[in-house]
Steps between C-alpha positions, in 0.01 A plus 500: 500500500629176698787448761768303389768526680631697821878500543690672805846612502573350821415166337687551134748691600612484110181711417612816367214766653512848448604772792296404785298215400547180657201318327357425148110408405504374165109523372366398149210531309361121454455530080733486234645796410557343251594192538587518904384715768639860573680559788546793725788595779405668844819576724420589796582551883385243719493720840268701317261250421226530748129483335535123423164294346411245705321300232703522125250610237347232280569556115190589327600357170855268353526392178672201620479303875847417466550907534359488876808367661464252839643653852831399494810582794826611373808328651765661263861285461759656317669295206762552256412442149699578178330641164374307236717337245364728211635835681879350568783640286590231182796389711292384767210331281779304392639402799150358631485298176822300641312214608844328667590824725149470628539108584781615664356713735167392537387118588138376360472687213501303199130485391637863406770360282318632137398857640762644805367829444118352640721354827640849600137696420345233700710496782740798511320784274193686585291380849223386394141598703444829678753732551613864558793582289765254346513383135192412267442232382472543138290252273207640335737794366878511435687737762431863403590795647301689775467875425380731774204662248595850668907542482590174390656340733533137511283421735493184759353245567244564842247248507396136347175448541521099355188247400761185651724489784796193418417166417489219807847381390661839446797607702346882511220370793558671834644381735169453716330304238811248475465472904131455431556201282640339849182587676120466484441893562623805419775654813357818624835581630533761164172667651550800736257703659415753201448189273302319758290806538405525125419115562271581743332758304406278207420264712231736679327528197488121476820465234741264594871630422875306473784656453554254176201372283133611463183388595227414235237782453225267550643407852468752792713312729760235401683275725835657587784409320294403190669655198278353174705699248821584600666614174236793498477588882348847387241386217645703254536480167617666231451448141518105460744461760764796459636770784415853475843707580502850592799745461542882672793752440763479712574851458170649602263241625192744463536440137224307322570117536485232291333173386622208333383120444731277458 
């Protein structure tokens, strides 16, 4: 199984852990299982992580490259975002169909004149990218419900593990890639010492690291600040370009989690 992700509580303070964890490895098995990989949880303890690889295993077989996913530095920002249209009451579907309340409240909107309901899932509903909890962002599916598989619970949302981060002209960028816009490199002000130290590690085996964008595989070292595909910072994809959500019980988070692509 693969690394994909490593999230600490001191950093997403919104993450939900279990009594005393303070950190989540989410692994998966790089093939469809079967049409995505499989994931798996580990909460754990970070003070009692002490045997620590120095060099991360190599996968000895994917079914897809796009399933290896590049070194990438979290800088979490929290954002308020609103569900999609298709899980708001009748009332409220309604309401977001009133093209004139929206003109009224919102300037530089009307190319979404014909279809309202597209303006608020673009820009209000569902964050699109990476993300630990929030709302999904429905498309490939209509909303369903989320049953905990073991006392059926509705479960929530934990983890989006997405193929695209936001478009270049979408107001859902962080805030360091707008600043970025104003500046020929990436700031490494967002970088403390922890971070810096994971860059340093990569970098010691001759991977070059940002805390936004990746570096192509068949470069070792890349200029810094160079950021080739910046919609897909991790190289992942799933499916054709879809996000791979997973769900755990609120009620008893050692229950069996689950998977859905949407």
């Amino acid at each position: 199984m693969l690394p994909v992700a490593q999230l600490y509580l001191r950093d997403v303070p919104d993450l939900h852990a279990p009594e005393g964890a303070d950190l989540l490895q989410v692994l998966w098995c790089p093939f469809d299982h079967p049409i995505m990989p499989r994931t798996a949880l580990f909460w754990r303890s970070a003070a009692t992580l002490t045997d620590i690889l120095t060099t991360p295993p190599e996968p000895p077989a994917m079914q897809f490259d796009n399933y290896l996913p590049e070194p990438c530095l979290l800088n979490p920002e929290q954002v308020t975002e609103y569900p999609d249209h298709l899980e708001l009451s009748k009332e409220f579907q309604e309401q977001l169909g009133t093209w004139s309340e929206w003109q009224a409240a919102v300037t530089d909107v009307d190319d979404y004149a014909s279809s309202p309901e597209e303006f608020y899932d673009r820009e209000l509903a569902g964050a699109p990218g990476w993300k630990v909890g929030g709302w999904p962002r429905w498309g490939a599916t209509d909303p369903t419900p989320r049953l905990c598989p073991a006392c059926g619970s509705d479960m929530d949302a934990l983890l989006t593990i997405a193929t695209f981060e936001g478009d270049d002209d979408s107001s859902w960028l962080p805030n360091e890639v707008c600043e970025d816009r104003e500046h020929t490199s990436p700031s490494s002000s967002h970088t403390g010492p922890e971070g810096q130290a994971v860059i340093d590690f990569f970098r010691a085996q001759g991977i070059e690291v940002h805390d936004r964008g990746r570096v192509p595989r068949d470069a070792r070292v890349a200029p810094l600040g160079t950021n080739p595909v910046p919609r897909q910072p991790t190289a992942v994809q799933i499916g054709s370009g879809y996000d791979q959500q997973l769900y755990v019980c609120p009620a008893a988070p050692e229950h069996p989690h689950s998977e859905l692509m949407h």
